[in-house]
PDB file of C-alpha atoms in Angstrom:
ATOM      1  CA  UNK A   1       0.000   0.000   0.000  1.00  0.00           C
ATOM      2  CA  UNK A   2       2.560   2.296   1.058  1.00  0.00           C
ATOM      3  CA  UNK A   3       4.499   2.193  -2.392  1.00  0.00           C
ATOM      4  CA  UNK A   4       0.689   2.692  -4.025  1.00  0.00           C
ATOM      5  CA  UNK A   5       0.614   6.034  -2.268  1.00  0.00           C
ATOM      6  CA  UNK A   6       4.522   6.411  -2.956  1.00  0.00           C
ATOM      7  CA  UNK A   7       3.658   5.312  -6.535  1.00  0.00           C
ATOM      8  CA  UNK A   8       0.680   7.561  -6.520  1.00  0.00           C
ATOM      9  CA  UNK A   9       2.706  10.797  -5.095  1.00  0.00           C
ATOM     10  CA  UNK A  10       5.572  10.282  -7.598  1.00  0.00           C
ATOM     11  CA  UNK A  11       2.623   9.913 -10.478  1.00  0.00           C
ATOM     12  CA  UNK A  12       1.671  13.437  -8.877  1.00  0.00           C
ATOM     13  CA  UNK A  13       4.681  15.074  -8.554  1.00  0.00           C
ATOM     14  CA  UNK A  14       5.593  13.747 -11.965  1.00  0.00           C
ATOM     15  CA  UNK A  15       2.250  15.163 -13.614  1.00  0.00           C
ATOM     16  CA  UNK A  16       3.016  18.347 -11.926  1.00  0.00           C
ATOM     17  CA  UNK A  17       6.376  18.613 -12.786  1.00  0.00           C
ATOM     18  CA  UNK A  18       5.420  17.594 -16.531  1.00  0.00           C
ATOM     19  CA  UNK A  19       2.385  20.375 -16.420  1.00  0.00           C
ATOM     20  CA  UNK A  20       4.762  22.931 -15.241  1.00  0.00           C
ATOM     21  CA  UNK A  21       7.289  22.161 -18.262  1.00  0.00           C
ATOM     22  CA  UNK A  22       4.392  21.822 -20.320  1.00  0.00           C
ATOM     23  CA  UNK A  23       3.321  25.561 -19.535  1.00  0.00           C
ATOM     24  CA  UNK A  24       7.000  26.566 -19.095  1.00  0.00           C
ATOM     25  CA  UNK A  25       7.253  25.563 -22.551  1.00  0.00           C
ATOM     26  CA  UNK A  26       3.886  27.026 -23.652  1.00  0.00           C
ATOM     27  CA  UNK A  27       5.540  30.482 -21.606  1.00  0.00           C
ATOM     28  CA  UNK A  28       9.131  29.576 -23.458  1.00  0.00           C
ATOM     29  CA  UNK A  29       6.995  29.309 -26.729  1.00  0.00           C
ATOM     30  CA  UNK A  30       4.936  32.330 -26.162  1.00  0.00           C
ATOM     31  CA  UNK A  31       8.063  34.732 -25.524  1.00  0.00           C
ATOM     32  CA  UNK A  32       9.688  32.662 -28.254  1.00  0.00           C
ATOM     33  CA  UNK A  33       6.823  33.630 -30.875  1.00  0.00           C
ATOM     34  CA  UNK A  34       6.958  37.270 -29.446  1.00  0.00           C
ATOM     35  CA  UNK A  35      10.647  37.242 -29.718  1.00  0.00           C
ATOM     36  CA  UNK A  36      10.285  36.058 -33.493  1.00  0.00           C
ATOM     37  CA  UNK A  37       7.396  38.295 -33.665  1.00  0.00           C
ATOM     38  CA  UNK A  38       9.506  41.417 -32.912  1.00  0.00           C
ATOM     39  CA  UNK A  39      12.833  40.341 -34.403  1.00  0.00           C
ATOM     40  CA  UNK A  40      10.681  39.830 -37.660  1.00  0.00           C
ATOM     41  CA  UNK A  41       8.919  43.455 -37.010  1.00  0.00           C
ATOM     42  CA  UNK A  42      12.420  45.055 -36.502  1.00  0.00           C
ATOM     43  CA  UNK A  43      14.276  43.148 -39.198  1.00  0.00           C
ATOM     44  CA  UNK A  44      11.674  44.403 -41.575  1.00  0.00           C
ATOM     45  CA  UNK A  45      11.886  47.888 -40.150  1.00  0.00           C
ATOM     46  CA  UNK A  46      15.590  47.868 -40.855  1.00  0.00           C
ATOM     47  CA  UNK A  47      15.691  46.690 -44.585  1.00  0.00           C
ATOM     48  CA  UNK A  48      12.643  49.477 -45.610  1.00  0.00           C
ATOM     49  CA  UNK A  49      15.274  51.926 -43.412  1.00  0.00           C
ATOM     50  CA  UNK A  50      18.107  50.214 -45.489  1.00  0.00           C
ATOM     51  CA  UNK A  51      16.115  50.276 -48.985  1.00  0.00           C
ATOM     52  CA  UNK A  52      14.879  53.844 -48.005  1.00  0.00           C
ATOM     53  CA  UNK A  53      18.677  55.177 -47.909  1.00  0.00           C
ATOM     54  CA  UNK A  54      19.728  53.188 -50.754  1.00  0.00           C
ATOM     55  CA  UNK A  55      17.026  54.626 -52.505  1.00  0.00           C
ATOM     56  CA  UNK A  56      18.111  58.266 -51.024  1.00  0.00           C
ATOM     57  CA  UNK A  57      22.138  57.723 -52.091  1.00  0.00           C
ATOM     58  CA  UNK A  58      20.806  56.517 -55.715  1.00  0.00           C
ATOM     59  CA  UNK A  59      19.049  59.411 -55.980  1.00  0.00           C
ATOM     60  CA  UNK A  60      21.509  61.780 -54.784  1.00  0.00           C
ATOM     61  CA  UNK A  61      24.076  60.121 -56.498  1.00  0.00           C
ATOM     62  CA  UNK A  62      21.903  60.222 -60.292  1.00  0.00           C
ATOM     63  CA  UNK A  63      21.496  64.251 -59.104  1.00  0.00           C
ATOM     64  CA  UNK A  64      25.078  64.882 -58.280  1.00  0.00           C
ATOM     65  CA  UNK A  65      25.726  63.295 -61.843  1.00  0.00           C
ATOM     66  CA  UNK A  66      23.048  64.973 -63.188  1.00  0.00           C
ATOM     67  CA  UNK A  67      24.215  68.228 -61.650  1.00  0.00           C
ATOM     68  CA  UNK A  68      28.378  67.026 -62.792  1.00  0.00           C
ATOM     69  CA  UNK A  69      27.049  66.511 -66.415  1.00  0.00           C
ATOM     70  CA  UNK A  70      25.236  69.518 -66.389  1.00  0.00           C
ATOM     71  CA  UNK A  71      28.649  71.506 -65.561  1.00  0.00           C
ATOM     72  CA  UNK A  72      30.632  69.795 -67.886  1.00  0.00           C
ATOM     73  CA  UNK A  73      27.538  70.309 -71.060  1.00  0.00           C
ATOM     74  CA  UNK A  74      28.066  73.828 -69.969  1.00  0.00           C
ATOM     75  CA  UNK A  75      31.885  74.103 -69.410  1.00  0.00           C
ATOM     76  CA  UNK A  76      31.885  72.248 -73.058  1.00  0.00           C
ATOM     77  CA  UNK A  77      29.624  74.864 -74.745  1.00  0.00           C
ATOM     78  CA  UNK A  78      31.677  77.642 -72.802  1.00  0.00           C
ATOM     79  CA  UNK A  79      34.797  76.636 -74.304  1.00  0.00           C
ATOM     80  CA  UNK A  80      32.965  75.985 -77.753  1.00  0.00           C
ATOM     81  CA  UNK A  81      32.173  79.496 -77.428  1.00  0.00           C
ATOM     82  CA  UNK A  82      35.396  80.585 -76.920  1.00  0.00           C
ATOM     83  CA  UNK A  83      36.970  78.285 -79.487  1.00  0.00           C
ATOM     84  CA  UNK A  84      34.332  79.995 -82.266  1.00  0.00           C
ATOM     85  CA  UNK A  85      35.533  83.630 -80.693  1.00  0.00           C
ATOM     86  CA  UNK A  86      39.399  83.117 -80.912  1.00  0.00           C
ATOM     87  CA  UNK A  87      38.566  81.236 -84.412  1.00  0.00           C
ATOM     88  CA  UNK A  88      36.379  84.913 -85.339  1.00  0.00           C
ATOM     89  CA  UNK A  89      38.917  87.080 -83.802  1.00  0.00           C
ATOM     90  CA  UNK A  90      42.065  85.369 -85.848  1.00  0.00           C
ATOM     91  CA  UNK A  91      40.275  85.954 -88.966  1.00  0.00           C
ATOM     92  CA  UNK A  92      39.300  89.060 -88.604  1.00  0.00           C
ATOM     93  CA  UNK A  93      42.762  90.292 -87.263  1.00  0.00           C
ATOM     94  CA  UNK A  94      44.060  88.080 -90.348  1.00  0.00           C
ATOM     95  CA  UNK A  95      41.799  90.224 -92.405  1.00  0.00           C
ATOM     96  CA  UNK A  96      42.175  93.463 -91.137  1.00  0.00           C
ATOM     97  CA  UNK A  97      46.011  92.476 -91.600  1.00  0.00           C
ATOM     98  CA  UNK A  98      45.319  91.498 -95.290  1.00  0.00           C
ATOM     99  CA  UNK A  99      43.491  94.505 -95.762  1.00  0.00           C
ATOM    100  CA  UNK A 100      46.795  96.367 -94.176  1.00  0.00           C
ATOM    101  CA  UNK A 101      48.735  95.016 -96.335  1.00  0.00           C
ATOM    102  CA  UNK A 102      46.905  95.773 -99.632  1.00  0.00           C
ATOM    103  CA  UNK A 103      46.366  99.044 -98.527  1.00  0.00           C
ATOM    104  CA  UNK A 104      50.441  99.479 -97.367  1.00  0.00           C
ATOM    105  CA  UNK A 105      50.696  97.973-100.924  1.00  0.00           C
ATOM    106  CA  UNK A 106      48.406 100.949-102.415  1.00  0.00           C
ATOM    107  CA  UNK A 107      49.616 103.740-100.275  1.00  0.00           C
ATOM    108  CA  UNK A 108      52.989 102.754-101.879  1.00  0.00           C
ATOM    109  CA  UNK A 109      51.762 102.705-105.117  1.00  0.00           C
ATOM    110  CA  UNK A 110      49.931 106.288-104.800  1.00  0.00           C
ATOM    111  CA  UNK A 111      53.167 107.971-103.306  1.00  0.00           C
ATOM    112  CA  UNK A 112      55.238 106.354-106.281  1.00  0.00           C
ATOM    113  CA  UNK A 113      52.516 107.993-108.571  1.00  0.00           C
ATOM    114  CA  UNK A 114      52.666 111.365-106.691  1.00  0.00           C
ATOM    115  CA  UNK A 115      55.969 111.362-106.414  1.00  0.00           C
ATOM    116  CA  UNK A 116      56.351 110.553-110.440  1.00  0.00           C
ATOM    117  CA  UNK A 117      53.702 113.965-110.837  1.00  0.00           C
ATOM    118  CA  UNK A 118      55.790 115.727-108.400  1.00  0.00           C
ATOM    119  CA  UNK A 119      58.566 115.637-110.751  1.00  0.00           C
ATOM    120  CA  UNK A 120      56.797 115.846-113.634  1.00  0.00           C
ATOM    121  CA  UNK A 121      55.316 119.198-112.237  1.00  0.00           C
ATOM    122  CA  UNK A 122      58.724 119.979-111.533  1.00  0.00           C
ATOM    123  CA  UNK A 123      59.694 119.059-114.814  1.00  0.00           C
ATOM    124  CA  UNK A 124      57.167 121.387-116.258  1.00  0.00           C
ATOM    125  CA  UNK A 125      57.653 124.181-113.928  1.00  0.00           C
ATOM    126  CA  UNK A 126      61.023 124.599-115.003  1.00  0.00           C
ATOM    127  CA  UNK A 127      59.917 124.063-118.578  1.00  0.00           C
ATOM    128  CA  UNK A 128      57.249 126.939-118.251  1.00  0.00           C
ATOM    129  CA  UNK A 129      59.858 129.122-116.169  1.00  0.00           C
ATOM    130  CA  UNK A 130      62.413 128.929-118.913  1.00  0.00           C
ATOM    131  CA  UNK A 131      59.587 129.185-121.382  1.00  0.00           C
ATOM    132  CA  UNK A 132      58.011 132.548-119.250  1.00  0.00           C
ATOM    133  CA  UNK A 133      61.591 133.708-119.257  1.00  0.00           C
ATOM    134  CA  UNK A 134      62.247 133.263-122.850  1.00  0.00           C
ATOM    135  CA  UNK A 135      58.623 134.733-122.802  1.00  0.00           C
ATOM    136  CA  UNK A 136      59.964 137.974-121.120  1.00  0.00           C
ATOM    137  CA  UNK A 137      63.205 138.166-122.766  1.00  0.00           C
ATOM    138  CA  UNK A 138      61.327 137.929-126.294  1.00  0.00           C
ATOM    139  CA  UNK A 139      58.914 140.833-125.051  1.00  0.00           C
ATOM    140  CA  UNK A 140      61.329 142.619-123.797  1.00  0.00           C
ATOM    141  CA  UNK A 141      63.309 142.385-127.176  1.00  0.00           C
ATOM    142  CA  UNK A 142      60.165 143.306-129.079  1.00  0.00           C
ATOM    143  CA  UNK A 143      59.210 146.451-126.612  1.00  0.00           C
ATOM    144  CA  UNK A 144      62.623 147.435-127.288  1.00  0.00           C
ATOM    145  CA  UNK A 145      62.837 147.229-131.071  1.00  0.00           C
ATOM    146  CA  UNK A 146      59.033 149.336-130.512  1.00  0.00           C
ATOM    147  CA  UNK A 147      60.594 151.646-128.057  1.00  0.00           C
ATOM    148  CA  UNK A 148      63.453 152.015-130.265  1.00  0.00           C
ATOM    149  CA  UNK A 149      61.624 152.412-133.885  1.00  0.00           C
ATOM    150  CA  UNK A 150      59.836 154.903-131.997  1.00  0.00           C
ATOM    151  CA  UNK A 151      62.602 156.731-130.582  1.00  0.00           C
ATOM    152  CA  UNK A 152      64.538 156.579-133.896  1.00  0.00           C
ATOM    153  CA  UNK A 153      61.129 158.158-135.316  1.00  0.00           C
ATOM    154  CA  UNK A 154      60.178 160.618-132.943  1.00  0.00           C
ATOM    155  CA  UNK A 155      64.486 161.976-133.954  1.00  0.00           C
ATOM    156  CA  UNK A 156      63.726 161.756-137.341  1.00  0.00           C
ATOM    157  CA  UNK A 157      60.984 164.415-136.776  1.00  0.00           C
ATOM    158  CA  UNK A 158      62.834 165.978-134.815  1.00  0.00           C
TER     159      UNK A 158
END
């Protein structure tokens, strides 16, 4: 009888203990579950943070880019610019040089040309002053042949 009851106790003791593991499980289980629960809540919260800043440094990077590109389009069309100046400015200093040039060329030419009339003016000045002063001399000859016909007359009647 004695190791009924002893049987019987250890039965007891032995549910017991088995029900108390069974709902220290259930208790394990439970926190386990919330433990999952939250891990899975905060995992997920941390790869939408993570995608949500990848997504952020894509898009600042495709703007920085966009922004870099932008500047160099620009710096490109700047220097273009400048390229089609200096191009504009070295042909028109190489035409205002041409044009220089001919006209060096033509001032030449026109002071060769004056300086050929200057000396033909020359030329003729001293042509017409020998000519005016054969001119004068044959006046003067002829007023004095007059002066003296007329003062060989004006004895004769005298």
């Amino acid at each position: 009888y004695e190791q009924s009851v002893m049987f019987y106790q250890e039965n007891d003791r032995l549910k017991i203990q088995i029900q108390e593991t069974e709902r220290a499980n259930k208790t394990i289980e439970l926190y386990r579950s919330q433990f999952e629960a939250e891990y899975q809540q905060r995992f997920q919260h941390y790869l939408e943070r993570e995608q949500a800043f990848q997504k952020q440094i894509k898009q600042q990077e495709e703007k920085s880019q966009q922004i870099a590109h932008e500047q160099r389009q620009a710096l490109l069309q700047q220097l273009q610019t400048l390229q089609q100046q200096e191009t504009s400015l070295k042909r028109k200093y190489e035409l205002e040089r041409e044009g220089l040039i001919t006209l060096e060329h033509h001032l030449k030419q026109l002071e060769g040309k004056l300086m050929s009339k200057e000396k033909e003016l020359e030329l003729k000045d001293r042509q017409y002053s020998a000519s005016g002063l054969e001119l004068r001399e044959q006046v003067r000859r002829e007023v004095q042949k007059e002066l003296h016909f007329e003062y060989t007359s004006l004895q004769e009647e005298r």
